[in-house]
Amino acid sequence: MPLEDHARIVSELTSRGYNAEREAVTQLAATDQPAAVLEFLLEDLPADALVVRSAHVESARSALETDAAAANPDPAAPDSAAQTDSTPSVSTGTTQPTASGSGAETPVETEGSQPIERSVDHDLRDLEIAGDMTGQSTGTGEYSDFVTVFRDRLERLGSKLRGRINHRPATAIQSMPGGSEVAMVGLVNDVRSTASGHWLVELEDATGTFPWLVMKDREYADLVNELLCDEALAMEGTLSDDAGIAFVDSMYFPDVPRTHEPSTADRHVQAALISDVHVGSDEFMADAWNDFADWLHTEQAKHVEYLLLAGDMVEGVGVYPDQDDELEIIDIYEQYEAFNERLKQVPGDLDIVMIPGNHDAVRLAEPQPGFDERLRGIMSAHDPQIVSNPSTVTLEGVSVLMYHGVSLDEVIAELPEEKANYDEPHKAMYQLLKKRHVAPQFGGHTRLAPEEKDYLVIDEVPDIFHTGHVHKLGFGKYHNVLAINSGCWQSQTDFQKSVNIDPDAGFAPIVDLDTLDVTVQKFS
Ligand code: D5M
Ligand code: FE
Ligand code: ZN
């Protein structure tokens, strides 16, 4: 079989259970007999090796050459054959230095089949994880745990608000005389409209509750429609004559400071941000995924060194009613095995980080711990970093808050169309950044597992906020934070058809970590 094309080399390796570094694929493609070198290489590979590296190719190639030279003592013969390849400039380890890999030597062509020319310097990489609660779960689901987690939320989000106002506890406000200037920090307990069209917002703190009235013609009335229960808020106002309510003069969200300056990487390096692969579904788009994986092996993608996956690796089982009718693979473990095969197609030199989503085989309630040992074992081919939903991964100084995004459905359902909608999922993400919490509302669609602290609070402002779940691609900046919702790899399901969700499937947003610019690669 001719194996000159790097995409064919990748699929050949994948079919045999191996994952390959891009440089290794390039080197294989550049040899005069890729198929022979590959066979030789695989025979020699250590039994536990999962990744084919350039060193393997190099030693197989030179061993083969030595064999050939031994069989044919004519010194001119072996090397003169090495001319048929279309990419003669590609390094075989002897013809050129591998340090720069600028691509300038390669004839420029944007076609996807261009093999990639570079050497990966893993020393330049830096990847740190924060907020991973895998293995840290202590909650028992008892009432006292809920009290603890909401106290923690109020404490931590309140600390972002308390410095801005002269706040008092609810009980202190309750005993102040009518007409007093008052301020309070609390969680939204209830929002309702009054008979005359004003809004009553009840705030709760550790001591009690107090009602705040937002008059319909005041500027803050426009913000009432974006409030969610249980989010943290500060209010300032004046007590009514009978001191029973306070008239709101100002309202403060924990928010991201407008002056926030994101960090950037010191070199030109990129990350691909994807989610919602849904392997195992009838609608999983294998062709688009194959094209994406092939593209990662090309010149165009040579700066992509990180791959982030924000949940829903597989379709899962029993996630939605009648889901069985649309399953290609019905066994959950087989779904993860198939997903692992998909990961093998990804160049072995990429660093992968992934979190679970609501279709994955971990608890549904958030925060969701990273996968258990058995599933980690199944997904081990590419040695991905598996962390909880949510978690923060910092890539060369650029922090990325990864969250699957189930709460986005709620934000979109509760807020007016112009503030959050499925066609602009990043706007719903802005709301979460403003509230500094990935899933503020308790008791609705999003399930919460109470832990000793609220892992869903956005303590530190991230440089990038990455979600998925709604299967729509959208990105934009909120106070300089890049918000990206990454689309999916699953074409429209029957359910989505029935509710008119038109998914953005087969797109890979690529972020320049040195500038935070985004380009979108389309594979469908
Ligand atoms: O979610 C994909 C999107 O579709 C997300 O916005 C939820 C919505 N969705 C999909 N199926 C259902 C059902 N059966 N009920 C309610 N909402 C649904 P994903 O998590 O990938 O399925
Ligand atoms: Fe999904
Ligand atoms: Zn989902």
mmCIF file of C-alpha atoms in Angstrom, residues 134-135 333 370-380 386:
data_model
loop_
_atom_site.group_PDB
_atom_site.id
_atom_site.type_symbol
_atom_site.label_atom_id
_atom_site.label_comp_id
_atom_site.label_asym_id
_atom_site.label_seq_id
_atom_site.Cartn_x
_atom_site.Cartn_y
_atom_site.Cartn_z
ATOM 1 C CA THR A 134 -11.251 15.025 41.442
ATOM 2 C CA GLY A 135 -10.791 12.857 44.534
ATOM 3 C CA TYR A 333 -17.289 1.405 27.861
ATOM 4 C CA GLY A 370 -12.746 13.758 36.416
ATOM 5 C CA PHE A 371 -13.271 10.215 35.127
ATOM 6 C CA ASP A 372 -12.671 7.186 37.357
ATOM 7 C CA GLU A 373 -9.702 4.854 37.030
ATOM 8 C CA ARG A 374 -11.399 2.424 34.700
ATOM 9 C CA LEU A 375 -12.346 5.133 32.212
ATOM 10 C CA ARG A 376 -8.929 6.760 32.528
ATOM 11 C CA GLY A 377 -7.443 3.390 31.644
ATOM 12 C CA ILE A 378 -9.615 3.176 28.546
ATOM 13 C CA MET A 379 -8.745 6.715 27.442
ATOM 14 C CA SER A 380 -5.037 6.421 28.104
ATOM 15 C CA ILE A 386 -8.287 14.431 32.945
#
